[in-house]
Amino acid sequence: MNAIHNTAIISSKAQIGKNVVIGPYSIIHDNVVLHEDVSIGAFCEIGVENNLTSGDPLVIGRGGQIRSHSVFYSGSVFGEHLVTGHRTTVREGTLAGRNLQIGTLSDIQGDCTIGDHVRLHSNVHISKASKIGNFVWIFPYVVLTNDPHPPSDVRLGSIIEDYAVIATMTVILPGIIIARHTLVGAHSLVNADTEESMLYAGSPARKICSASRIRLRDGTRRNAYPWIRHFTRGYPDDVITKWREISDDETRQSNEAL
Amino acid sequence: MNAIHNTAIISSKAQIGKNVVIGPYSIIHDNVVLHEDVSIGAFCEIGVENNLTSGDPLVIGRGGQIRSHSVFYSGSVFGEHLVTGHRTTVREGTLAGRNLQIGTLSDIQGDCTIGDHVRLHSNVHISKASKIGNFVWIFPYVVLTNDPHPPSDVRLGSIIEDYAVIATMTVILPGIIIARHTLVGAHSLVNADTEESMLYAGSPARKICSASRIRLRDGTRRNAYPWIRHFTRGYPDDVITKWREISDDETRQSNEAL
Amino acid sequence: MNAIHNTAIISSKAQIGKNVVIGPYSIIHDNVVLHEDVSIGAFCEIGVENNLTSGDPLVIGRGGQIRSHSVFYSGSVFGEHLVTGHRTTVREGTLAGRNLQIGTLSDIQGDCTIGDHVRLHSNVHISKASKIGNFVWIFPYVVLTNDPHPPSDVRLGSIIEDYAVIATMTVILPGIIIARHTLVGAHSLVNADTEESMLYAGSPARKICSASRIRLRDGTRRNAYPWIRHFTRGYPDDVITKWREISDDETRQSNEAL
């Protein structure tokens, strides 16, 4: 049974799956596909069209949860189990995998690709043409830019590879590649491609050391990176199992190298 | 007489005091206590519950004013005369004193304590487990962080002591103590505890000098810090009277020391 | 014919021009003048009054478009063809020219003057008493400040002159003049007036070189600055024609100088 609030304004052309919840005063436009178990909070506007949208629908995969005051344009596709905070904005042409989290006030400007299990914390700004891999973490007030000499018509999206972590209040300059397992410290400006598994910090950012040299401040003094060795909250069981196998394997290799 | 707009959706379980105003299209959930003279703007959602809320109510003290598009979760308590800007977000488990101001777009992530007469300007991000004293000022785009090696399960909230001032676009790293009367300049990254009454600036921040060496640019060239010697707008009379006594006393002591 | 949604709440005192569109659930207060062809999205609150507003109306010029969840106070005047993103905030006492764009989440604090054809991207914070010229570009997470020793009663707005460009996550300190055609790089802190047509970057920002030394990354290696030589999207024909004349003239002068 659907639970669509009687103040919600739902286009008769929108495709609404089973067990969908739509909160008070929300607006669902024509070109929207909500799969089963999707939940939309109050005061949302879903499926906005303008002169940049393509006629393709907005598709929200099974179990997606969009919190209040969010605005999604048509022409994007989200895999299963999307979760957003409040007042998120997602423009047209975004293709995202499953289990994406988009924090309160974050803004995805469109024409992006985003992998599986990505975490965008609050107030993250993703410029058009950005490419984000799997298991990436981006923290509050991070901006991915795309124009090397603004304003211009050149678009050089940045590329954030799997497992990379970008800490708060950091800018990634246009076209930069943040490599797998890179850690970028808070309040940094990254103006050059990074090497895998290293820590970068500063404005402009410099390579500091291997991220693995950072120790967990939980009493164990284990390596804090790669973070998948100790942090599993919110990931599905099959992912965690796979991480354990990788970690054991890598640990064995490191031990052999010593 | 209450002035509750006829489009507002109010739970019959919510406790609504005398002279409460609730604007158009706002939603008040079950677990909410609004004391007398509280005013809620349009498009707010007050008392949101999720799997992290505790069953405790949201309590808004007497005379509180929450502006439009704001979202407050249940399980927080605010003293008298809260004032917010638009689109503020306050998560569960926050305990705040009286006369708090939270600017437009600011986001309090929950599980925080906040003293009396605190001023959070626009677009401030307060992480979980932060502790903010009394008479603190935090300016736009400041982020208080809490995870020393993100992502992890370690929570080290920062501590901002009484009368401290943090200028715009500054990051406070996890677990850092900003001492009483510290001034942190704009666009800084604070990675170490500060000393009382000193000015810090830079990324990472360094100690520059005593904050009291900054002169007011109002023609008088008085000391700009401690700011309580010249700035009293918006504070109650009893507070201002107390500040005058402290200031006179400190001035006398400084003169004796010279 | 006006297209005012039947859920919108419109004061009978508001002056609504021809062909005005007002979206679902939006609120138009008493002291508002909407010229013809203005479009207001959903969930907006237009013409808010408080103890700082003057009794002057909010005037939105012909063809203005205000997107959803925006809040405009009374007492500001906007020329023709204003365009905003979502959740913009504009306080009282702002006087802006024509063809202004204000991005999603941007916040104009009031008592500002803004020229013609200005572009504020997403999440820009304009403090009270700022003065912005014509053809200025300000990118995401830029803050213009106004208090040289916060908190105080001194207001020193910054001045951004024609054609200046301020890249993302930059702070302009109070009273600073950003000269014509200046380019400020991303993640900078500007604490001194700039010279015309130069590039500044860093925290604090230093003069790097002439902005004209930056080459377009579009295969042509033309000068990227002044940007009006290559970027014309969204400007009216009369402006573009004038720019071509200026550019030809300047190019001739530079060639003669060589």
Short mmCIF file of C-alpha atoms in Angstrom, two decimals, chain A residues 127-129 143-158 171-176 189-191, chain C residues 121 139-140 165-168 183-186 199-201 209-225 227 230-231 233:
data_model
loop_
_atom_site.label_atom_id
_atom_site.label_comp_id
_atom_site.label_asym_id
_atom_site.label_seq_id
_atom_site.Cartn_x
_atom_site.Cartn_y
_atom_site.Cartn_z
CA SER A 127 30.60 20.17 -10.44
CA LYS A 128 29.36 18.97 -13.79
CA ALA A 129 31.49 16.32 -15.51
CA VAL A 143 34.18 21.43 -3.86
CA LEU A 144 35.04 19.49 -7.00
CA THR A 145 35.64 22.13 -9.70
CA ASN A 146 35.60 21.78 -13.48
CA ASP A 147 36.62 25.03 -15.16
CA PRO A 148 40.41 25.60 -15.37
CA HIS A 149 40.00 29.31 -16.14
CA PRO A 150 36.58 30.46 -15.08
CA PRO A 151 34.39 31.55 -16.71
CA SER A 152 34.91 29.51 -19.88
CA ASP A 153 33.29 26.80 -21.94
CA VAL A 154 35.96 24.25 -21.07
CA ARG A 155 34.82 21.42 -18.77
CA LEU A 156 37.49 19.33 -17.08
CA GLY A 157 35.79 17.30 -14.41
CA SER A 158 37.92 15.81 -11.69
CA VAL A 171 39.03 22.12 -3.26
CA ILE A 172 39.94 19.74 -6.06
CA LEU A 173 41.05 21.70 -9.12
CA PRO A 174 39.71 20.86 -12.60
CA GLY A 175 40.80 17.66 -14.27
CA ILE A 176 42.75 16.41 -11.25
CA LEU A 189 43.76 22.74 -2.38
CA VAL A 190 44.71 19.89 -4.69
CA ASN A 191 46.31 21.11 -7.92
CA HIS C 121 27.41 30.77 -8.48
CA PHE C 139 32.20 31.10 -7.60
CA PRO C 140 30.94 28.57 -4.99
CA VAL C 165 36.53 36.85 -11.04
CA ILE C 166 36.76 35.21 -7.61
CA ALA C 167 37.27 31.45 -7.70
CA THR C 168 35.83 28.92 -5.28
CA LEU C 183 41.37 37.02 -11.00
CA VAL C 184 41.54 35.48 -7.53
CA GLY C 185 42.44 31.77 -7.50
CA ALA C 186 40.57 29.10 -5.57
CA LEU C 199 46.15 36.94 -10.79
CA TYR C 200 46.20 36.54 -7.01
CA ALA C 201 46.29 33.24 -5.13
CA CYS C 209 51.34 37.36 -12.57
CA SER C 210 49.15 39.01 -15.13
CA ALA C 211 45.94 37.01 -15.49
CA SER C 212 46.43 37.27 -19.24
CA ARG C 213 49.33 34.80 -19.01
CA ILE C 214 46.85 31.98 -18.40
CA ARG C 215 46.12 30.14 -21.66
CA LEU C 216 42.82 28.58 -22.64
CA ARG C 217 42.87 24.81 -22.41
CA ASP C 218 40.61 24.43 -25.45
CA GLY C 219 43.34 23.68 -27.97
CA THR C 220 43.73 27.30 -29.10
CA ARG C 221 46.10 28.54 -26.38
CA ARG C 222 44.41 31.93 -26.62
CA ASN C 223 44.57 34.19 -23.53
CA ALA C 224 42.01 33.06 -20.99
CA TYR C 225 41.75 36.61 -19.56
CA TRP C 227 37.47 36.36 -20.18
CA HIS C 230 36.10 34.16 -25.39
CA PHE C 231 33.11 33.70 -23.07
CA ARG C 233 27.18 32.59 -22.98
#
